[in-house]
Coordinates of C-alpha atoms and ligand atoms in Angstrom, one line a residue:
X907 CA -65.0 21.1 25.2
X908 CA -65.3 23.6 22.3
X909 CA -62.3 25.6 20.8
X910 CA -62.0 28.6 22.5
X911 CA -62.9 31.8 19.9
X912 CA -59.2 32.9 19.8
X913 CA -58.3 29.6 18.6
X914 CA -57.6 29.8 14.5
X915 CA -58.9 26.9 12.4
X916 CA -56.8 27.1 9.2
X917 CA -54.8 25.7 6.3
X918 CA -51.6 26.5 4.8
X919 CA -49.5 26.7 1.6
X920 CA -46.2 27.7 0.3
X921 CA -45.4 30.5 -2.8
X922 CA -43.2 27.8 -5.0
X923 CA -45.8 25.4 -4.4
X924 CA -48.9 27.1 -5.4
X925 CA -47.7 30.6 -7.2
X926 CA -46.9 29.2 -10.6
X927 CA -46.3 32.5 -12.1
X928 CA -42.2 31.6 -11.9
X929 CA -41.1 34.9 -14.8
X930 CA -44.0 37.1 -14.2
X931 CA -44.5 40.9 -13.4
X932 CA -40.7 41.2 -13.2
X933 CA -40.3 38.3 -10.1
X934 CA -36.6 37.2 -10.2
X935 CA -35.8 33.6 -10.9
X936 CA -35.3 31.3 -7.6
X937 CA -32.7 29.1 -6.2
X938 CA -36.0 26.2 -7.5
X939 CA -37.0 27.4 -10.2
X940 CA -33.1 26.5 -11.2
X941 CA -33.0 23.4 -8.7
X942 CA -35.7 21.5 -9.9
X943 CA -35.2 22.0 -13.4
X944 CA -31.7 19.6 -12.9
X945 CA -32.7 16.3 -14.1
X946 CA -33.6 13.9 -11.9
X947 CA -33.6 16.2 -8.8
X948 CA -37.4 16.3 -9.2
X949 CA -40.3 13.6 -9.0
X950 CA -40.4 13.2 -13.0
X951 CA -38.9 16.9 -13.2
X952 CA -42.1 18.3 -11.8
X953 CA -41.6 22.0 -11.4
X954 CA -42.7 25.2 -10.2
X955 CA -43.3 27.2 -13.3
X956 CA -46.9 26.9 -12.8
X957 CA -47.6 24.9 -10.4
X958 CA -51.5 25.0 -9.6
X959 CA -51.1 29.0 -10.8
X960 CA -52.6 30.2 -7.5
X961 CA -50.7 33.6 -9.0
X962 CA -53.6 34.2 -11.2
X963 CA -56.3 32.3 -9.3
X964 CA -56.1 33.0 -6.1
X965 CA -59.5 35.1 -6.0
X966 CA -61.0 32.1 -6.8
X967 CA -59.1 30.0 -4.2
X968 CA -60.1 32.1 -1.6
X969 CA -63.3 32.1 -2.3
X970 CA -63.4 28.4 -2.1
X971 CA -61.6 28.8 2.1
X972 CA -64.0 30.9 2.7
X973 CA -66.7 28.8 1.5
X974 CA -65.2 25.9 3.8
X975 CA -65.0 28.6 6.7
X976 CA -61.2 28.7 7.0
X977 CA -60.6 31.4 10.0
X978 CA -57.3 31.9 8.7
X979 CA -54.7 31.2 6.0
X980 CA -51.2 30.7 6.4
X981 CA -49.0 31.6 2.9
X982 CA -45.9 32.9 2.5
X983 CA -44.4 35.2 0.7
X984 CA -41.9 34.9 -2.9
X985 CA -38.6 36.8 -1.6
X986 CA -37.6 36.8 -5.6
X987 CA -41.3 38.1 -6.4
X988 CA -40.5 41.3 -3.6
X989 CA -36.9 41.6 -4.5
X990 CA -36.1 40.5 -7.1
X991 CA -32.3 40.2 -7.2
X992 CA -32.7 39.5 -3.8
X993 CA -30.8 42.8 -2.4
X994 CA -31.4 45.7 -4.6
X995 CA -34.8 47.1 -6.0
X996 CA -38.2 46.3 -4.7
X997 CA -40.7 44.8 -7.3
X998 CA -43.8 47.1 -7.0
X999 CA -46.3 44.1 -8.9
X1000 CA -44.7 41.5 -6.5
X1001 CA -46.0 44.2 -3.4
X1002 CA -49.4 44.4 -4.8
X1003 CA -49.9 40.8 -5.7
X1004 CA -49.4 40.4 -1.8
X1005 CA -51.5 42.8 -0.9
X1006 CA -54.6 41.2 -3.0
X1007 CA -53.9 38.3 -1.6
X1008 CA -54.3 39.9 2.2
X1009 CA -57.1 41.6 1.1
X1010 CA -59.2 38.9 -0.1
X1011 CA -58.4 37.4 3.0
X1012 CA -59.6 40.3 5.0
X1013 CA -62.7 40.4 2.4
X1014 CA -63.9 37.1 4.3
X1015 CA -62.6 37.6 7.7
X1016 CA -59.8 35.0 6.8
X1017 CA -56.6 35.9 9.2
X1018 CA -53.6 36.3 7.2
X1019 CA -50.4 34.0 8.4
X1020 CA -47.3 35.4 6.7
X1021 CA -44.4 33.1 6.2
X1022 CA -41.7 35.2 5.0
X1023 CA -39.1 32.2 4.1
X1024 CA -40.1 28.7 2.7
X1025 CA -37.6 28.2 0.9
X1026 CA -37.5 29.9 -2.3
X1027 CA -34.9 32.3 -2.2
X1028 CA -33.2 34.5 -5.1
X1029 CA -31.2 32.8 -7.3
X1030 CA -27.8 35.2 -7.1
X1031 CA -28.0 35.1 -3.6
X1032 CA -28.1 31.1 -3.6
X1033 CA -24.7 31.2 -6.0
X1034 CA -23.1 33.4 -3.8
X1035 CA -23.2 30.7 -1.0
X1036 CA -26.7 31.3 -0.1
X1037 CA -27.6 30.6 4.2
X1038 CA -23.6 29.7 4.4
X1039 CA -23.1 33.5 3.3
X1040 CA -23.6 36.2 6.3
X1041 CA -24.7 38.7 3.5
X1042 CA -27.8 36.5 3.4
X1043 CA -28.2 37.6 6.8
X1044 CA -28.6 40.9 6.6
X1045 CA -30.1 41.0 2.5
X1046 CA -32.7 38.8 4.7
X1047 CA -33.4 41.4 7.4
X1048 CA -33.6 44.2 4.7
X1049 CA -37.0 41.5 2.5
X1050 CA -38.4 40.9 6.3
X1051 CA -38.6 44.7 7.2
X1052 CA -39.9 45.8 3.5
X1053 CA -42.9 43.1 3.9
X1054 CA -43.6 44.3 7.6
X1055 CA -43.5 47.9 6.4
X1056 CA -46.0 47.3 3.3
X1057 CA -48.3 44.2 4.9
X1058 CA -47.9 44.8 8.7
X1059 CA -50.8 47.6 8.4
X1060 CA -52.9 44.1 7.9
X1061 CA -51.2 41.5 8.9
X1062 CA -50.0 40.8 12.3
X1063 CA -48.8 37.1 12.6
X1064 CA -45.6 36.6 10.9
X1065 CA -43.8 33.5 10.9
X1066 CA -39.8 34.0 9.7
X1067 CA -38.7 30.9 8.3
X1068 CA -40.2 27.4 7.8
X1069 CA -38.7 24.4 9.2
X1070 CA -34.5 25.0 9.0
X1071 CA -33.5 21.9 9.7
X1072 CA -35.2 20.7 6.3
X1073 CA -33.3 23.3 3.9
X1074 CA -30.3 23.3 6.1
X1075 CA -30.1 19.2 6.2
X1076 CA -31.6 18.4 2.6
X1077 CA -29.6 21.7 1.3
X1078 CA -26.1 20.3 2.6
X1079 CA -26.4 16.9 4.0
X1080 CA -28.5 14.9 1.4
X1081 CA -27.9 17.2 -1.6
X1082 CA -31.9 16.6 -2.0
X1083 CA -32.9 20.7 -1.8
X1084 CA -31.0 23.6 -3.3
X1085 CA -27.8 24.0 -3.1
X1086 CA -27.7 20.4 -3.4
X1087 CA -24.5 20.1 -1.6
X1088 CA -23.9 16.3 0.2
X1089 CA -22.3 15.6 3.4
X1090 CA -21.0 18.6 4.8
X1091 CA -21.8 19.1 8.5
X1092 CA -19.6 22.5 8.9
X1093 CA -22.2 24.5 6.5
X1094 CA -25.0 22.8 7.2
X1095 CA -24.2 24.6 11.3
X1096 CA -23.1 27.4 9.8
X1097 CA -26.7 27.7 7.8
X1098 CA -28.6 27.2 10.9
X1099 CA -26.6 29.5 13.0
X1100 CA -26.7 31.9 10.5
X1101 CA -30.7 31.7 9.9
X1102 CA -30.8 32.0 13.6
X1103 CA -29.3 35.2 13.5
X1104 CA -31.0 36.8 10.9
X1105 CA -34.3 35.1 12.8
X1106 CA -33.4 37.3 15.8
X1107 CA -32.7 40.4 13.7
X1108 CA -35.6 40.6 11.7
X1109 CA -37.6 39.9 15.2
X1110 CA -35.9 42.8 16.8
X1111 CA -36.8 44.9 14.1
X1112 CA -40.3 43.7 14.0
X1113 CA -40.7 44.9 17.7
X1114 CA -39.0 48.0 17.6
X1115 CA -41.7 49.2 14.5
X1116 CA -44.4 49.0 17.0
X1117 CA -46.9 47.2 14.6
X1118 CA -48.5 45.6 17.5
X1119 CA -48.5 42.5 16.1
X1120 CA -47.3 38.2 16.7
X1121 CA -43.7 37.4 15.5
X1122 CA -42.1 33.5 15.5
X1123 CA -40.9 30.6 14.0
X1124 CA -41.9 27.6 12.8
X1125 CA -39.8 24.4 13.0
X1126 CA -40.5 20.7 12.5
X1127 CA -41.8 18.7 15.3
X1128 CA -40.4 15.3 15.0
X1129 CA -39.9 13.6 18.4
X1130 CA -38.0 11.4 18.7
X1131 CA -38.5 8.1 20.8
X1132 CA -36.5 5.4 21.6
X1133 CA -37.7 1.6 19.9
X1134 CA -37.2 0.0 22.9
X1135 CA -35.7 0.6 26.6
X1136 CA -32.5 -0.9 25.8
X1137 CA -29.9 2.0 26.9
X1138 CA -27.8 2.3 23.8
X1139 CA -31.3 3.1 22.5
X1140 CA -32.3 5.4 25.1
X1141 CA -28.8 7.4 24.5
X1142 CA -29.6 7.4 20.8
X1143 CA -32.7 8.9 21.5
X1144 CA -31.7 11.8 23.4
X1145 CA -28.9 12.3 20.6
X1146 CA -31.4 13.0 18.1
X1147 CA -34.0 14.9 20.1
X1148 CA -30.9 17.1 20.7
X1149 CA -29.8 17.5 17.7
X1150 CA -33.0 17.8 15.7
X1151 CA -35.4 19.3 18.5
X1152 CA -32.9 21.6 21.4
X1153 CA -30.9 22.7 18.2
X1154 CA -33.1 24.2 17.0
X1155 CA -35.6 25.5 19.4
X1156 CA -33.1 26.4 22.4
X1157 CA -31.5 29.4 20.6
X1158 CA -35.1 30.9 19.9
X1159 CA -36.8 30.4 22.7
X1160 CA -34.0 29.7 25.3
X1161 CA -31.4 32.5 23.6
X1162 CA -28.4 29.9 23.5
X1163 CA -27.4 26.2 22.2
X1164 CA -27.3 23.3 23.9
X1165 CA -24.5 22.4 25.3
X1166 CA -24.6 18.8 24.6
X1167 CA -24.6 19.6 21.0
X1168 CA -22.2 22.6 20.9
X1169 CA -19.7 20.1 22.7
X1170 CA -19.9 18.0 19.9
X1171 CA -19.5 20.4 17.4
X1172 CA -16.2 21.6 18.8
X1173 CA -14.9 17.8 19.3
X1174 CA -15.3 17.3 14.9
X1175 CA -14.4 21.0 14.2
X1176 CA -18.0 21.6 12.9
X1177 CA -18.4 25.1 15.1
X1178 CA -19.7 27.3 13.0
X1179 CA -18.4 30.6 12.4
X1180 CA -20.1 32.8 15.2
X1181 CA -19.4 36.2 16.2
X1182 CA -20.2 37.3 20.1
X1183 CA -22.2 40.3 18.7
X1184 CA -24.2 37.0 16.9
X1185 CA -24.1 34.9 19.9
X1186 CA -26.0 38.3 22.0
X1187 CA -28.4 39.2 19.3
X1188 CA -29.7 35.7 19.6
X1189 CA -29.5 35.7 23.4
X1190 CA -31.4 38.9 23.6
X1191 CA -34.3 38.3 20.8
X1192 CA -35.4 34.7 22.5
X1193 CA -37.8 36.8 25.1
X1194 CA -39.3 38.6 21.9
X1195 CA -40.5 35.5 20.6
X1196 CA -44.5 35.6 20.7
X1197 CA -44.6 32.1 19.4
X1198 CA -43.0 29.1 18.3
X1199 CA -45.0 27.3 15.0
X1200 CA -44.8 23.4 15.0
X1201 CA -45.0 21.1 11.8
X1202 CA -46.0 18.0 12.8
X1203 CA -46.3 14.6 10.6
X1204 CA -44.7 12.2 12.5
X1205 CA -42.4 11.1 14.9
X1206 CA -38.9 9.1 14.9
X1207 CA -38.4 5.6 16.0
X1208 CA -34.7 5.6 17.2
X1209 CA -32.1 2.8 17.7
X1210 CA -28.4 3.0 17.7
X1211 CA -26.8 2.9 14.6
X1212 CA -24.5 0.0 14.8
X1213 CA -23.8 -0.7 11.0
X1214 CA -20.1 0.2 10.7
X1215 CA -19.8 3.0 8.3
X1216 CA -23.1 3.6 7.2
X1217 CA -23.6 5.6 4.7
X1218 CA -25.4 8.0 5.7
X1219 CA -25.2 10.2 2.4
X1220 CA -26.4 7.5 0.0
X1221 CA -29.5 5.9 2.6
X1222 CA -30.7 10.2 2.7
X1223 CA -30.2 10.2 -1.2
X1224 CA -33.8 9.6 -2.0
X1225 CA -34.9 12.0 0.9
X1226 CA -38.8 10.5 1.2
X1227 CA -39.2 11.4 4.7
X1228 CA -39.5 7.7 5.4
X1229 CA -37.6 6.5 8.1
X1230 CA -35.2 4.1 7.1
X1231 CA -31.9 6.4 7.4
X1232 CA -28.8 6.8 9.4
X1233 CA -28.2 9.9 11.4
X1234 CA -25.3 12.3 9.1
X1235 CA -23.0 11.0 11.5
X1236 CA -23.8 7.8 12.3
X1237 CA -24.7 7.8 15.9
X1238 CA -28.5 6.6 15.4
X1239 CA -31.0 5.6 12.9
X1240 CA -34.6 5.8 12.1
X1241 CA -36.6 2.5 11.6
X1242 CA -39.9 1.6 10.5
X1243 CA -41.1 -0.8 13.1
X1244 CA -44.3 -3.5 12.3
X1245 CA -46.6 -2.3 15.2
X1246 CA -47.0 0.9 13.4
X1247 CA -49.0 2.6 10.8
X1248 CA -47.7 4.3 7.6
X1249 CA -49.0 6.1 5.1
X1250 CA -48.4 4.9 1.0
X1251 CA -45.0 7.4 1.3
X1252 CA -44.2 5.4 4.6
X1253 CA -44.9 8.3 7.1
X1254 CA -45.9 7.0 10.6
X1255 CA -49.2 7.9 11.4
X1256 CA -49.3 8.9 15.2
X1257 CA -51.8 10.8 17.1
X1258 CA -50.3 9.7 20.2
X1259 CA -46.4 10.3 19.4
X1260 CA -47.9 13.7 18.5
X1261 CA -49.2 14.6 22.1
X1262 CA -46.4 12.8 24.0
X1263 CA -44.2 15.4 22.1
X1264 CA -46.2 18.0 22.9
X1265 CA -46.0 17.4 26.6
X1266 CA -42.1 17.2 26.2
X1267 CA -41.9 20.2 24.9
X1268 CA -44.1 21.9 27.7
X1269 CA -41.4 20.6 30.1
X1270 CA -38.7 22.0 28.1
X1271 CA -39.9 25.4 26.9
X1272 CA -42.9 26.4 29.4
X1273 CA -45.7 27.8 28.4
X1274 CA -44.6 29.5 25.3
X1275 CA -47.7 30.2 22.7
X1276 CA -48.0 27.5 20.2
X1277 CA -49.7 26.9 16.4
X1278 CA -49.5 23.8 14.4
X1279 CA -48.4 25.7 11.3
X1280 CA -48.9 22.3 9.2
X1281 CA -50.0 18.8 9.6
X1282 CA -51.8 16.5 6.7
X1283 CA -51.8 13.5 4.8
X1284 CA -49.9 13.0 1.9
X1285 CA -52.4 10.6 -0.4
X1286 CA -53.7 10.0 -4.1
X1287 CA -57.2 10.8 -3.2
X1288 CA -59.8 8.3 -4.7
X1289 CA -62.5 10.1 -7.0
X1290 CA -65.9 8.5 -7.0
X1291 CA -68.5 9.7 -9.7
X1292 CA -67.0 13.0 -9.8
X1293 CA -66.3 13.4 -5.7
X1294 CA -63.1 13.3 -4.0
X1295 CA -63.8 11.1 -1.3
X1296 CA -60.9 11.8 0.7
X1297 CA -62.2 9.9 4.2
X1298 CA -58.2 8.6 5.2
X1299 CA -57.4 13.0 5.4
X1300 CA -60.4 13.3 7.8
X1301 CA -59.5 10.4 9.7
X1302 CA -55.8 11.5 10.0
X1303 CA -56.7 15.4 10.7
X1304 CA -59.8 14.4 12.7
X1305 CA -57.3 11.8 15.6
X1306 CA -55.1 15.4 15.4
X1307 CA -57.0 17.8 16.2
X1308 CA -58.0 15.3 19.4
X1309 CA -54.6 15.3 20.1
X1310 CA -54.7 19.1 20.1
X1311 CA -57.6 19.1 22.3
X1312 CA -56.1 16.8 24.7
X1313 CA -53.0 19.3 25.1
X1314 CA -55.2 22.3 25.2
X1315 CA -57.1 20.5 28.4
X1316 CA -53.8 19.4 29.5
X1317 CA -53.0 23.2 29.9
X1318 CA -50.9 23.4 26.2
X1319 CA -50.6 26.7 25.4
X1320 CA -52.2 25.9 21.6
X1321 CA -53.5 29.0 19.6
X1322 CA -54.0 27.2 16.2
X1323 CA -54.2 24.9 13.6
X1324 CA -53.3 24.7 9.9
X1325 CA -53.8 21.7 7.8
X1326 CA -51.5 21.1 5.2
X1327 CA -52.7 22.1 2.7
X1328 CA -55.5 24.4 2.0
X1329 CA -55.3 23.3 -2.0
X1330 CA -53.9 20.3 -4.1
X1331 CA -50.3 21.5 -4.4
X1332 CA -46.7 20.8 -5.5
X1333 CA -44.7 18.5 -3.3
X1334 CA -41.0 19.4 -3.3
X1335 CA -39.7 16.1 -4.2
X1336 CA -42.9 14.4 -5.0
X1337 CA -44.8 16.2 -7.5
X1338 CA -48.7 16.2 -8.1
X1339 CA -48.7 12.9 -7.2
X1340 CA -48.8 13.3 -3.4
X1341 CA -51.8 15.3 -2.7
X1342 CA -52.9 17.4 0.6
X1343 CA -55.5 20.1 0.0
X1344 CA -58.9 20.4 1.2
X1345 CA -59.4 22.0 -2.4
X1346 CA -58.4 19.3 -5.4
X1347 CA -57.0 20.8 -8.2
X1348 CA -57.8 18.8 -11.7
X1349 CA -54.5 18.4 -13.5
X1350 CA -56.3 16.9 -16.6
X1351 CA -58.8 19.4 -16.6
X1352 CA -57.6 23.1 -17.3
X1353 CA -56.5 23.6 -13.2
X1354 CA -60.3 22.9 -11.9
X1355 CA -60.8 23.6 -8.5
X1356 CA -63.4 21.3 -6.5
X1357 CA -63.9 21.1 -2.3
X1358 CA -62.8 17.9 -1.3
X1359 CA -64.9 16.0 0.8
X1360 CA -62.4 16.5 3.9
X1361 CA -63.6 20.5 3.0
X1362 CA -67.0 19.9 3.9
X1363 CA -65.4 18.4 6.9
X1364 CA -63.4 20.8 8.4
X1365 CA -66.2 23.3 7.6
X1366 CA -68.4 21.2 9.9
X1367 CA -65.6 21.0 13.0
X1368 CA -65.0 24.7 12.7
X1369 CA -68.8 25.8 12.9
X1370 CA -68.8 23.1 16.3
X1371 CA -65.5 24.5 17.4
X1372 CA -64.7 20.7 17.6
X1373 CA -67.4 20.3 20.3
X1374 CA -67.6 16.6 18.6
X1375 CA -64.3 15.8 18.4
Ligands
LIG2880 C1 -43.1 20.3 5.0 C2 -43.0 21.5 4.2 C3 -44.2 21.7 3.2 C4 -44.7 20.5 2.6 C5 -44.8 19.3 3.6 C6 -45.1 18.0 2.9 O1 -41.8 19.9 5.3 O2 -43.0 22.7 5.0 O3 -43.8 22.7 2.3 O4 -44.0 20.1 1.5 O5 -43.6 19.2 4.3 O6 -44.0 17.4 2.4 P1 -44.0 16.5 1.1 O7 -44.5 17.3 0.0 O8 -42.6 16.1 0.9 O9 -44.9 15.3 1.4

């Protein structure tokens, strides 16, 4: 089988993680340009200042996707480099740097893929309460129409937020992301309801400008499966799928939560604040969805928590992704288990887990169109006499992408793919260390850029279409 032609090979990135640029042509400072410069909130206080200064070399970086024949390029957009002050006047510079970006793309036939939140947001809307604030709401509808009104002439797939349960559960459960806060299930609902909400707004809007165009979300896309068949187990399981999967996708692509979940809620007084005029825009945006994007890394390996008072807050404090942790409260946890393999930063490696999830969510949500908005290895790439022999990120990207033709055969409604990343960039909490691009970028060395040899890779799958997967 060969990819069919509408099916985009491509690789992704993120503004605070390539951009660099952080006080530049009047771009208003973020909630992480603040975050990360608190000590000890950072891998060895890495920061975005200038991270791998895509800002000023992204002509260049382009140039190298297209060389390795990258259909399409997912990015997203700085909110504080548009608006900078997050609710007032729009930063001309921070429009055109945009569109240069989109139109280098479109110089090489490279599809533009518009995230318009990961996770950088202004600064003075973060201090007054950020996602837990409704204002955010609607100062977020106002950024999303401004960039559909100045990019959608060129673009036309726009992704709204990435992955809310990360910002939302590192933001106020671990403490680990911006606003740091630890341990406090009411906001954390509150945040996802709210970025819900403002999800479905900007979606209506979208449709209502007639721009012809694709309009989702992505989430992450960690299934969850029981260690064993043992029915506490079993129950734990379906707890966290729940929680960490229906949460989040039933209100987008069903219009409502799930009740097992909203039932809790009410029992610990965690319900967040939610308006019926809230509750309907949701209900009546789902339908509009073109798309749901999926970040897949790996899955979780659940048990029942049975250590009596956990601490959740202090096992999440490190926040590496690695399983290892209880559930904020306490009803399961996540284990590494010895038939399994990890990568050096202890995430499971599993093709298989991938697939199996996919087919769950088939059951659940149809045939709803899907991309993988993100999926990579995070490794320190070895460097032989001047190459970057990077053969563990083809094997990992080479037994997914037969995972994604598998679904596709399977009848999957797949549309994409997007490697994270398409360049060497910064990890949130992991620095330069933890590498992901196709493109390495030489830290010693003035920002070089050099094609990895996972580069020459891809470039060889795309021209097949993955006949030889
Ligand atoms: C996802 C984020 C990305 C990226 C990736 C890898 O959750 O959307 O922005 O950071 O994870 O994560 P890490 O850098 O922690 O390995």
């Amino acid at each position: 089988m060969k990819f069919s032609k509408d099916f985009l090979f491509g690789a992704a990135s993120a503004s605070y993680q390539v951009e660099g640029a952080y006080n530049e042509d009047g771009k208003g400072i973020s909630n992480w340009d603040v975050f990360s410069k608190i000590p000890g909130k950072t891998f060895e206080g890495t920061n975005g200042d200038v991270a791998v200064d895509h800002y000023h070399r992204y002509k260049e970086d382009i140039k190298l996707m297209a060389e390795i024949g990258l259909e399409s390029y997912r990015f997203s957009v700085s909110w504080p480099r548009i608006i900078p002050n997050g609710d007032g006047e729009i930063n001309q510079k921070g429009i055109e740097f945009y569109n240069n970006i989109i139109d280098e793309c479109l110089k090489y036939g490279i599809v533009p893929f518009v995230t318009l939140y990961h996770w950088d947001m202004p600064n003075n809307l973060e201090e007054e309460g950020g996602w837990t604030n409704k204002k955010t709401i609607d100062a977020f509808v106002k950024y999303a129409d401004i960039c559909f009104d100045a990019f959608g002439d060129r673009v036309k797939h726009w992704i709204t937020f990435n992955e809310t349960v990360v910002f939302a559960a590192l933001g106020y459960l671990a403490g680990a992301h911006p606003p740091g806060i630890k341990n406090n299930p009411k906001k954390y609902f509150q945040v996802t309801h709210n970025v819900f909400t403002a999800h479905a707004k900007a979606v209506q809007n979208y449709k209502e400008m007639k721009q012809f165009g694709e309009i989702g979300i992505t989430h992450v896309f960690s299934p969850a499966f029981s260690v064993d068949d043992a029915e506490e187990n079993i129950k734990a399981t379906y707890h966290a799928n729940q929680h960490d999967i229906n949460w989040y996708y039933d209100p987008v692509l069903k219009g409502n939560y799930p009740e097992y979940v909203v039932k809790q809620l009410e029992k610990n007084d965690w319900t967040p604040d939610w308006t019926e005029a809230e509750l309907s825009v949701i209900k009546e945006a789902a339908p509009k969805n073109d798309f749901i994007g999926l970040n897949y890394y790996q899955p979780k390996r659940v048990a029942k928590n049975d250590i009596q008072n956990e601490n959740s807050e202090r096992s999440r404090e490190n926040s590496t992704g690695a399983p290892g942790n209880a559930s904020f409260d306490g009803v399961y946890k996540t284990v590494m288990m010895e038939d399994k393999t990890y990568t050096k930063w202890g995430w499971e490696i599993a093709p298989d887990a991938f697939l199996d999830g996919l087919r769950m969510l088939k059951e659940s949500y149809g045939d709803i169109k899907m991309y993988i908005t993100e999926n990579g290895l995070g490794d320190e790439d070895p460097i032989i006499e001047g190459e970057i022999v990077d053969i563990p990120r083809i094997k990992y990207i080479e037994s997914h992408l037969k995972a994604v033709k598998k679904a596709i055969e399977e009848n999957i409604n797949l549309k994409g793919y997007y490697a994270w990343s398409a360049i060497d960039l910064l990890s949130w909490l992991n620095g330069f260390k933890k590498q992901y691009g196709f493109i390495y970028v030489d830290h010693k060395n003035n920002l070089n850029r050099k094609i990895k040899l996972s580069g020459y890779w891809y470039k060889k799958i795309i021209e097949e279409r993955g006949e030889n997967l």
